[in-house]
Structures are given as structure tokens and as C-alpha cells.
Amino acid sequence: MIENKRTLEEQRIEFTNRKFLATPLAGLIVWLIIGISGIFLPPKAIVWVLFIGTGSIVYLALFISKFTGENFLDKTKPKNVFDSLFLFTVAQAVLVYAIAIPFFLIDYTSLPLTVGILTGTMWIPFSWIVKHWVGVFHSVVRTILILVLWYIFPELRFIIIPFAIVVVYLITMILLKKRNNN
């Protein structure tokens, strides 16, 4: 049997035409939980919520994808090299904890800054893949907001920064929706 080979450009177009709702929705939910926990929980508990929550975004996205029609675990869909590239960006985001953890050990309030910025960098390669500025927007605005808020509100870092990330996710999802409607 002859295997149907798609070019990279065909695979990119296929990848680009997706909804991209499950992953940003998962990120939004997790950062919302982190922000809410920042209001009610003591610092030690908030730190655990941040670590466990951000580490769980990919798994939550897998679950949510079943309801958004994206179904990341659908084995009947043909393999797409850009799915693999995206997973490498997820791995990159996980590796940045090697930067976040030493700073956390010195100042636990550094976590919203380091984890918030470093895990947001995975949106830049996404922009390249889909040939749209939405990922660059997400990374740059998220980075600037986090940095500014970290300095302006040192006592509220576990509240203000997560909620700012939630807002960036909301705007990103609107932009993604509009991108697909064009």
C-alpha cells in the first residue's frame, strides 16, 4: 500500500487551521486557580498550587480537547510534524523550571515572574508555525505585564500576575478565534 505523504507546507496548513482553544483554555483555568489561591491560601500552599497547576496545563488541555473537538489523543488523525514541534516547545517550557527553582529557593515570590514569563515563551514558535502574530503578542505582552506588575505590586505577586496572565489568555483566545474567522 502506498502511504499518503503530505508536504511540510500541507501539514503546516492543516495545523494552522485548528481551533487552538484547549491549550489556552487550560492555561487560563490554571492561572485563574493560582490567582484565586493567592487571595485565600498561605504562601507555602500557593507555591504548590503554582507548581502543580502549571505542570498540569498540558494534561488539562488533553482533557479539554475532547470537548472542544480538537481531541489531541485521536489516534485516527494523521501524524503532523508540527504537533511534534509544539510538544518540543512544551518540553522547553518544562526545562525552564531549572531557572525558576533556584530563584524560588532564594525568594519564593519570584515564581509568578519566572514561571509566568518562561512558560509563556512557547507561544513564539507557535506564531512561526501558524504564520500569525498572536503568539508573539501573547509572549511579549505577557512578559511586559508580568515584569511591570512584579515590581509595582510586590505584596500581590501571586494575585495580580496570575490574573494578568488570565487576561492575556482571554485576549489571545479572541485573537485566535478572529484569525480562524478570516
XYZ file of N, CA, C and O in Angstrom:
728
model
N 0.841 -1.163 0.000
C 0.000 0.000 0.000
C 0.897 1.240 0.000
O 1.867 1.309 0.726
N 0.549 2.245 -0.783
C 1.322 3.483 -0.861
C 0.829 4.431 0.231
O -0.358 4.695 0.353
N 1.787 4.909 1.016
C 1.445 5.812 2.109
C 1.243 7.223 1.567
O 1.993 7.696 0.719
N 0.209 7.896 2.049
C -0.081 9.262 1.630
C 0.857 10.218 2.368
O 0.695 10.450 3.548
N 1.843 10.754 1.665
C 2.811 11.677 2.261
C 2.365 13.108 1.995
O 2.116 13.483 0.858
N 2.271 13.881 3.076
C 1.933 15.294 2.941
C 3.202 16.108 3.072
O 4.077 15.786 3.864
N 3.288 17.175 2.313
C 4.451 18.049 2.418
C 4.400 18.795 3.752
O 3.357 18.835 4.415
N 5.529 19.384 4.110
C 5.559 20.189 5.326
C 4.559 21.337 5.253
O 3.882 21.643 6.236
N 4.462 21.952 4.104
C 3.523 23.070 3.957
C 2.081 22.594 4.107
O 1.260 23.269 4.741
N 1.756 21.440 3.578
C 0.405 20.884 3.752
C 0.133 20.604 5.227
O -0.970 20.876 5.726
N 1.129 20.068 5.917
C 0.966 19.797 7.344
C 0.851 21.095 8.146
O 0.093 21.174 9.108
N 1.600 22.110 7.734
C 1.517 23.402 8.414
C 0.120 23.995 8.246
O -0.472 24.496 9.200
N -0.409 23.932 7.040
C -1.753 24.450 6.779
C -2.781 23.687 7.611
O -3.673 24.280 8.228
N -2.633 22.382 7.657
C -3.533 21.546 8.468
C -3.448 21.941 9.942
O -4.467 22.103 10.619
N -2.239 22.123 10.440
C -2.034 22.526 11.834
C -2.630 23.908 12.077
O -3.314 24.141 13.068
N -2.377 24.832 11.169
C -2.818 26.217 11.289
C -4.334 26.346 11.309
O -4.875 27.248 11.944
N -5.033 25.443 10.643
C -6.491 25.524 10.548
C -7.213 25.021 11.789
O -8.443 25.037 11.840
N -6.487 24.610 12.792
C -7.106 24.124 14.021
C -7.654 25.276 14.855
O -7.285 26.426 14.678
N -8.484 24.919 15.828
C -9.122 25.914 16.706
C -8.149 26.540 17.697
O -8.254 27.720 18.018
N -7.262 25.754 18.268
C -6.337 26.209 19.310
C -7.092 26.814 20.488
O -6.815 27.922 20.925
N -8.029 26.063 21.003
C -8.806 26.516 22.142
C -8.422 25.777 23.424
O -8.318 26.382 24.487
N -8.185 24.485 23.332
C -7.978 23.656 24.529
C -6.760 24.098 25.344
O -6.852 24.229 26.571
N -5.643 24.338 24.704
C -4.425 24.671 25.439
C -4.505 26.044 26.103
O -4.224 26.157 27.306
N -4.899 27.106 25.381
C -5.007 28.383 26.093
C -6.107 28.365 27.160
O -5.965 29.002 28.208
N -7.169 27.611 26.927
C -8.220 27.499 27.945
C -7.688 26.806 29.198
O -7.962 27.226 30.325
N -6.879 25.780 29.000
C -6.256 25.097 30.140
C -5.333 26.048 30.889
O -5.346 26.094 32.132
N -4.530 26.809 30.180
C -3.653 27.785 30.821
C -4.445 28.834 31.582
O -4.104 29.195 32.713
N -5.510 29.314 30.976
C -6.373 30.299 31.620
C -6.942 29.745 32.928
O -6.902 30.408 33.966
N -7.464 28.534 32.892
C -8.056 27.910 34.088
C -7.019 27.768 35.196
O -7.268 28.117 36.356
N -5.845 27.271 34.834
C -4.807 27.051 35.846
C -4.351 28.373 36.459
O -4.250 28.495 37.684
N -4.087 29.384 35.629
C -3.632 30.661 36.182
C -4.738 31.346 36.970
O -4.464 32.062 37.940
N -5.994 31.115 36.612
C -7.107 31.641 37.397
C -7.125 30.996 38.786
O -7.287 31.676 39.807
N -6.924 29.692 38.823
C -6.863 28.977 40.107
C -5.689 29.485 40.948
O -5.817 29.683 42.159
N -4.551 29.723 40.298
C -3.385 30.249 41.019
C -3.710 31.625 41.605
O -3.409 31.899 42.774
N -4.329 32.488 40.809
C -4.688 33.825 41.296
C -5.670 33.781 42.455
O -5.513 34.504 43.442
N -6.676 32.917 42.335
C -7.651 32.782 43.418
C -6.981 32.220 44.677
O -7.245 32.681 45.791
N -6.101 31.246 44.495
C -5.401 30.686 45.660
C -4.520 31.744 46.313
O -4.322 31.732 47.527
N -4.002 32.685 45.515
C -3.197 33.771 46.061
C -3.980 34.665 47.006
O -3.411 35.290 47.903
N -5.279 34.708 46.811
C -6.134 35.514 47.683
C -6.365 34.808 49.024
O -6.368 35.436 50.072
N -6.549 33.493 48.977
C -7.033 32.767 50.146
C -6.018 31.885 50.875
O -6.218 31.591 52.046
N -4.987 31.452 50.187
C -4.082 30.463 50.791
C -2.796 31.095 51.313
O -2.362 32.144 50.822
N -2.134 30.416 52.258
C -0.829 30.895 52.729
C 0.242 30.649 51.644
O 0.046 29.815 50.757
N 1.366 31.353 51.737
C 2.403 31.261 50.700
C 2.845 29.840 50.349
O 2.991 29.516 49.172
N 3.044 28.993 51.347
C 3.510 27.632 51.074
C 2.519 26.870 50.186
O 2.911 26.155 49.268
N 1.247 27.042 50.439
C 0.215 26.373 49.647
C 0.132 26.964 48.239
O -0.027 26.228 47.253
N 0.265 28.281 48.131
C 0.200 28.940 46.817
C 1.328 28.439 45.920
O 1.134 28.193 44.730
N 2.502 28.285 46.501
C 3.655 27.779 45.742
C 3.331 26.406 45.160
O 3.603 26.136 43.988
N 2.738 25.535 45.968
C 2.369 24.200 45.477
C 1.302 24.279 44.389
O 1.365 23.546 43.396
N 0.347 25.164 44.566
C -0.693 25.335 43.537
C -0.046 25.775 42.224
O -0.380 25.263 41.152
N 0.908 26.692 42.308
C 1.576 27.169 41.092
C 2.370 26.052 40.420
O 2.244 25.838 39.212
N 3.177 25.346 41.187
C 3.980 24.266 40.602
C 3.101 23.163 40.008
O 3.292 22.749 38.863
N 2.164 22.682 40.790
C 1.305 21.585 40.320
C 0.408 22.059 39.174
O 0.246 21.365 38.166
N -0.156 23.247 39.328
C -1.046 23.776 38.298
C -0.361 23.966 36.959
O -0.832 23.467 35.931
N 0.763 24.669 36.958
C 1.439 24.909 35.676
C 1.984 23.617 35.079
O 2.023 23.459 33.863
N 2.360 22.683 35.934
C 2.808 21.378 35.438
C 1.679 20.532 34.878
O 1.921 19.564 34.162
N 0.457 20.914 35.198
C -0.712 20.139 34.763
C -1.414 20.725 33.544
O -2.376 20.122 33.046
N -0.975 21.862 33.059
C -1.673 22.518 31.945
C -1.800 21.591 30.746
O -2.869 21.479 30.143
N -0.728 20.904 30.395
C -0.779 20.039 29.209
C -1.799 18.915 29.399
O -2.523 18.560 28.470
N -1.879 18.375 30.609
C -2.833 17.282 30.863
C -4.268 17.796 30.865
O -5.172 17.133 30.356
N -4.467 18.976 31.419
C -5.789 19.585 31.386
C -6.190 19.891 29.938
O -7.343 19.678 29.554
N -5.239 20.352 29.135
C -5.518 20.623 27.716
C -5.911 19.339 26.983
O -6.812 19.357 26.142
N -5.245 18.227 27.298
C -5.616 16.944 26.693
C -7.062 16.594 27.011
O -7.819 16.150 26.141
N -7.458 16.822 28.265
C -8.831 16.542 28.691
C -9.820 17.487 28.001
O -10.829 17.060 27.441
N -9.524 18.785 28.026
C -10.414 19.787 27.432
C -10.566 19.569 25.931
O -11.639 19.792 25.364
N -9.509 19.096 25.281
C -9.545 18.923 23.822
C -10.639 17.955 23.374
O -11.116 18.037 22.246
N -11.049 17.063 24.247
C -12.144 16.141 23.914
C -13.458 16.886 23.753
O -14.330 16.463 23.002
N -13.598 18.013 24.455
C -14.843 18.777 24.442
C -14.831 19.925 23.433
O -15.882 20.447 23.093
N -13.633 20.310 22.978
C -13.536 21.408 22.006
C -13.514 20.891 20.570
O -13.483 21.682 19.632
N -13.506 19.574 20.415
C -13.439 18.984 19.078
C -12.016 18.830 18.575
O -11.796 18.347 17.467
N -11.038 19.210 19.380
C -9.641 19.100 18.948
C -9.082 17.709 19.202
O -8.221 17.254 18.466
N -9.525 17.054 20.230
C -9.142 15.696 20.623
C -7.685 15.362 20.289
O -7.386 14.657 19.337
N -6.785 15.861 21.123
C -5.347 15.675 20.917
C -4.923 14.211 20.903
O -3.891 13.871 20.337
N -5.690 13.355 21.527
C -5.314 11.943 21.629
C -5.964 11.064 20.557
O -5.854 9.846 20.617
N -6.603 11.678 19.577
C -7.246 10.923 18.497
C -6.190 10.218 17.650
O -5.427 10.853 16.932
N -6.151 8.902 17.746
C -5.143 8.103 17.023
C -5.485 7.942 15.542
O -4.650 7.490 14.764
N -6.704 8.310 15.143
C -7.093 8.144 13.737
C -6.616 9.306 12.873
O -6.573 9.175 11.654
N -6.266 10.428 13.493
C -5.772 11.570 12.719
C -4.358 11.278 12.225
O -3.557 10.683 12.948
N -4.045 11.712 11.013
C -2.677 11.508 10.522
C -1.678 12.314 11.349
O -2.001 13.386 11.856
N -0.482 11.768 11.502
C 0.561 12.460 12.261
C 0.928 13.770 11.558
O 0.908 13.868 10.347
N 1.254 14.761 12.372
C 1.622 16.065 11.850
C 2.914 16.487 12.547
O 2.981 16.504 13.781
N 3.935 16.834 11.767
C 5.234 17.180 12.352
C 5.147 18.416 13.246
O 5.956 18.579 14.156
N 4.161 19.264 13.008
C 4.042 20.466 13.823
C 3.463 20.164 15.203
O 3.692 20.904 16.148
N 2.757 19.058 15.332
C 2.362 18.583 16.666
C 3.622 18.230 17.457
O 3.740 18.567 18.634
N 4.544 17.563 16.789
C 5.808 17.199 17.449
C 6.596 18.445 17.828
O 7.136 18.530 18.939
N 6.659 19.416 16.934
C 7.361 20.660 17.237
C 6.717 21.356 18.431
O 7.409 21.839 19.326
N 5.391 21.377 18.463
C 4.696 22.003 19.581
C 5.016 21.282 20.891
O 5.221 21.908 21.926
N 5.105 19.953 20.849
C 5.462 19.198 22.055
C 6.887 19.529 22.506
O 7.171 19.548 23.705
N 7.763 19.807 21.553
C 9.114 20.229 21.915
C 9.082 21.588 22.614
O 9.867 21.835 23.533
N 8.173 22.480 22.207
C 8.071 23.767 22.906
C 7.538 23.573 24.318
O 7.910 24.308 25.223
N 6.666 22.574 24.498
C 6.183 22.243 25.841
C 7.362 21.737 26.684
O 7.527 22.140 27.843
N 8.183 20.876 26.100
C 9.363 20.374 26.811
C 10.300 21.528 27.172
O 10.864 21.560 28.280
N 10.451 22.470 26.270
C 11.274 23.655 26.536
C 10.720 24.401 27.747
O 11.472 24.802 28.637
N 9.406 24.563 27.801
C 8.780 25.263 28.923
C 9.019 24.516 30.241
O 9.225 25.141 31.279
N 8.999 23.204 30.194
C 9.246 22.413 31.403
C 10.701 22.579 31.858
O 10.976 22.711 33.057
N 11.622 22.614 30.913
C 13.033 22.753 31.263
C 13.356 24.085 31.928
O 14.322 24.184 32.686
N 12.558 25.103 31.676
C 12.852 26.399 32.274
C 12.626 26.418 33.782
O 13.062 27.341 34.458
N 12.000 25.377 34.303
C 11.893 25.282 35.753
C 13.288 25.202 36.386
O 13.456 25.521 37.555
N 14.283 24.803 35.610
C 15.663 24.779 36.101
C 16.157 26.192 36.396
O 17.083 26.381 37.187
N 15.536 27.185 35.795
C 15.845 28.582 36.110
C 14.958 29.046 37.272
O 15.415 29.697 38.201
N 13.694 28.689 37.219
C 12.728 29.166 38.213
C 13.007 28.623 39.615
O 12.872 29.354 40.601
N 13.370 27.366 39.714
C 13.519 26.740 41.038
C 14.648 27.361 41.873
O 14.427 27.667 43.053
N 15.848 27.585 41.334
C 16.877 28.218 42.174
C 16.471 29.610 42.668
O 16.739 29.964 43.820
N 15.799 30.395 41.829
C 15.339 31.712 42.274
C 14.241 31.578 43.327
O 14.186 32.343 44.276
N 13.383 30.593 43.143
C 12.323 30.316 44.107
C 12.918 29.997 45.482
O 12.397 30.428 46.511
N 14.018 29.259 45.506
C 14.641 28.892 46.776
C 15.205 30.111 47.508
O 15.311 30.107 48.733
N 15.539 31.142 46.763
C 16.040 32.390 47.353
C 14.873 33.315 47.719
O 14.854 33.913 48.784
N 13.907 33.431 46.815
C 12.743 34.308 47.022
C 11.526 33.645 46.393
O 11.377 33.643 45.168
N 10.664 33.081 47.221
C 9.519 32.342 46.696
C 8.601 33.226 45.847
O 7.906 32.737 44.969
N 8.625 34.543 46.070
C 7.752 35.425 45.283
C 8.251 35.614 43.851
O 7.590 36.271 43.054
N 9.406 35.034 43.538
C 9.905 35.104 42.163
C 9.140 34.160 41.232
O 9.207 34.299 40.012
N 8.418 33.200 41.792
C 7.739 32.188 40.963
C 6.776 32.756 39.928
O 6.824 32.349 38.765
N 5.871 33.665 40.290
C 4.985 34.184 39.248
C 5.758 34.864 38.118
O 5.372 34.782 36.955
N 6.871 35.508 38.462
C 7.713 36.154 37.452
C 8.382 35.119 36.557
O 8.211 35.139 35.330
N 9.131 34.215 37.155
C 9.924 33.282 36.349
C 9.050 32.280 35.600
O 9.199 32.112 34.390
N 8.139 31.636 36.298
C 7.293 30.637 35.637
C 6.359 31.319 34.643
O 6.149 30.832 33.531
N 5.813 32.462 35.029
C 4.905 33.183 34.134
C 5.557 33.595 32.821
O 4.975 33.442 31.757
N 6.776 34.116 32.906
C 7.471 34.555 31.683
C 8.029 33.360 30.916
O 7.818 33.229 29.708
N 8.742 32.492 31.606
C 9.448 31.420 30.903
C 8.496 30.441 30.206
O 8.763 29.999 29.091
N 7.375 30.105 30.845
C 6.442 29.188 30.179
C 5.675 29.883 29.057
O 5.155 29.221 28.171
N 5.635 31.200 29.095
C 4.977 31.937 28.016
C 5.786 32.005 26.735
O 5.257 32.352 25.674
N 7.068 31.651 26.818
C 7.908 31.723 25.610
C 7.514 30.703 24.549
O 7.855 30.864 23.384
N 6.774 29.667 24.950
C 6.389 28.652 23.963
C 5.435 29.204 22.909
O 5.227 28.578 21.873
N 4.887 30.381 23.143
C 3.983 30.987 22.162
C 4.728 31.571 20.955
O 4.126 31.749 19.893
N 6.005 31.869 21.105
C 6.750 32.456 19.977
C 6.902 31.466 18.830
O 6.582 31.801 17.681
N 7.353 30.223 19.065
C 7.394 29.278 17.937
C 5.999 28.991 17.370
O 5.855 28.742 16.171
N 4.989 29.055 18.216
C 3.624 28.868 17.734
C 3.298 29.907 16.659
O 2.707 29.584 15.629
N 3.689 31.160 16.886
C 3.459 32.212 15.893
C 4.120 31.879 14.560
O 3.549 32.098 13.497
N 5.316 31.349 14.626
C 6.016 30.985 13.392
C 5.271 29.862 12.666
O 5.100 29.910 11.453
N 4.828 28.877 13.420
C 4.143 27.742 12.797
C 2.881 28.203 12.077
O 2.645 27.834 10.931
N 2.059 29.001 12.755
C 0.761 29.376 12.182
C 0.833 30.636 11.328
O -0.186 31.080 10.788
N 2.018 31.223 11.225
C 2.233 32.427 10.426
C 1.260 33.536 10.826
O 0.590 34.152 9.993
N 1.184 33.760 12.142
C 0.304 34.802 12.675
C 0.977 35.398 13.908
O 1.660 34.703 14.653
N 0.749 36.651 14.155
C 1.404 37.375 15.241
C 0.831 37.091 16.623
O 1.364 37.570 17.624
N -0.221 36.322 16.727
C -0.893 36.113 18.006
C 0.045 35.544 19.081
O -0.015 35.953 20.238
N 0.911 34.633 18.728
C 1.826 34.048 19.705
C 2.881 35.032 20.182
O 3.228 35.054 21.365
N 3.381 35.847 19.270
C 4.342 36.880 19.652
C 3.651 37.891 20.562
O 4.200 38.301 21.598
N 2.435 38.284 20.198
C 1.639 39.164 21.058
C 1.544 38.570 22.464
O 1.805 39.251 23.458
N 1.134 37.316 22.535
C 0.943 36.667 23.836
C 2.232 36.709 24.659
O 2.220 37.119 25.822
N 3.337 36.289 24.071
C 4.608 36.237 24.801
C 5.101 37.614 25.224
O 5.524 37.799 26.369
N 5.056 38.570 24.315
C 5.606 39.894 24.604
C 4.745 40.640 25.621
O 5.257 41.170 26.612
N 3.440 40.665 25.400
C 2.557 41.372 26.333
C 2.591 40.702 27.703
O 2.660 41.375 28.737
N 2.573 39.395 27.705
C 2.633 38.648 28.966
C 3.917 38.977 29.718
O 3.891 39.249 30.924
N 5.045 38.988 29.028
C 6.335 39.276 29.654
C 6.364 40.693 30.229
O 6.771 40.899 31.377
N 5.944 41.661 29.437
C 5.960 43.058 29.891
C 5.038 43.237 31.093
O 5.427 43.840 32.101
N 3.825 42.711 31.006
C 2.883 42.837 32.121
C 3.425 42.197 33.393
O 3.364 42.801 34.477
N 3.931 40.996 33.269
C 4.451 40.296 34.445
C 5.597 41.079 35.070
O 5.637 41.265 36.293
N 6.516 41.542 34.265
C 7.671 42.270 34.786
C 7.244 43.562 35.489
O 7.675 43.844 36.617
N 6.379 44.325 34.845
C 5.914 45.584 35.430
C 5.147 45.324 36.724
O 5.390 45.967 37.746
N 4.224 44.367 36.691
C 3.411 44.072 37.874
C 4.251 43.504 39.022
O 3.973 43.772 40.186
N 5.282 42.738 38.681
C 6.155 42.166 39.710
C 6.839 43.266 40.508
O 6.980 43.171 41.726
N 7.245 44.332 39.813
C 7.898 45.449 40.504
C 6.900 46.364 41.214
O 7.158 46.848 42.311
N 5.759 46.611 40.598
C 4.795 47.564 41.161
C 4.039 46.994 42.363
O 3.742 47.726 43.303
N 3.730 45.709 42.334
C 2.915 45.103 43.388
C 3.635 43.934 44.070
O 3.193 42.791 43.985
N 4.728 44.207 44.781
C 5.498 43.102 45.374
C 4.702 42.257 46.375
O 4.945 41.062 46.498
N 3.740 42.848 47.065
C 2.959 42.096 48.055
C 1.831 41.285 47.412
O 1.241 40.430 48.066
N 1.529 41.557 46.163
C 0.390 40.906 45.493
C 0.815 40.058 44.288
O 0.012 39.790 43.403
N 2.049 39.649 44.255
C 2.588 38.948 43.088
C 1.827 37.672 42.737
O 1.689 37.342 41.564
N 1.343 36.951 43.713
C 0.627 35.700 43.454
C -0.845 35.928 43.115
O -1.567 34.977 42.858
N -1.267 37.171 43.122
C -2.647 37.502 42.768
C -2.681 38.272 41.450
O -3.318 37.854 40.485
N -1.991 39.390 41.409
C -2.025 40.291 40.253
C -1.441 39.632 39.000
O -2.035 39.720 37.923
N -0.311 38.996 39.129
C 0.344 38.390 37.958
C -0.496 37.261 37.361
O -0.727 37.241 36.143
N -0.997 36.318 38.152
C -1.849 35.279 37.546
C -3.086 35.857 36.845
O -3.453 35.405 35.750
N -3.712 36.870 37.449
C -4.897 37.457 36.812
C -4.520 38.190 35.525
O -5.285 38.194 34.560
N -3.342 38.805 35.487
C -2.874 39.441 34.248
C -2.659 38.388 33.158
O -3.013 38.608 31.991
N -2.112 37.247 33.535
C -1.918 36.162 32.565
C -3.268 35.667 32.057
O -3.427 35.385 30.860
N -4.257 35.591 32.933
C -5.616 35.191 32.524
C -6.149 36.165 31.472
O -6.718 35.746 30.458
N -5.961 37.456 31.700
C -6.433 38.461 30.737
C -5.725 38.287 29.396
O -6.355 38.346 28.333
N -4.426 38.037 29.436
C -3.683 37.825 28.184
C -4.221 36.588 27.462
O -4.377 36.591 26.237
N -4.520 35.526 28.204
C -5.114 34.337 27.591
C -6.465 34.652 26.963
O -6.775 34.174 25.866
N -7.295 35.433 27.650
C -8.607 35.793 27.085
C -8.445 36.540 25.755
O -9.112 36.210 24.766
N -7.561 37.521 25.750
C -7.313 38.285 24.518
C -6.755 37.365 23.440
O -7.167 37.435 22.276
N -5.848 36.484 23.813
C -5.255 35.548 22.855
C -6.315 34.650 22.237
O -6.317 34.422 21.022
N -7.228 34.147 23.053
C -8.280 33.271 22.522
C -9.212 34.037 21.580
O -9.644 33.496 20.562
N -9.489 35.301 21.889
C -10.292 36.128 20.980
C -9.555 36.306 19.657
O -10.143 36.172 18.579
N -8.253 36.599 19.735
C -7.456 36.770 18.510
C -7.406 35.475 17.696
O -7.472 35.509 16.463
N -7.258 34.346 18.384
C -7.239 33.064 17.683
C -8.572 32.803 16.984
O -8.613 32.323 15.858
N -9.667 33.126 17.656
C -10.998 32.944 17.078
C -11.157 33.835 15.853
O -11.642 33.390 14.807
N -10.758 35.102 15.959
C -10.854 36.021 14.830
C -9.953 35.579 13.681
O -10.321 35.714 12.519
N -8.791 35.021 14.018
C -7.876 34.532 12.984
C -8.544 33.421 12.184
O -8.437 33.360 10.972
N -9.251 32.549 12.870
C -9.927 31.438 12.195
C -11.146 31.885 11.413
O -11.549 31.200 10.471
N -11.748 33.008 11.793
C -12.924 33.502 11.077
C -12.579 34.228 9.796
O -13.451 34.472 8.972
N -11.324 34.617 9.651
C -10.909 35.340 8.425
C -10.683 34.418 7.271
O -10.435 33.293 7.342
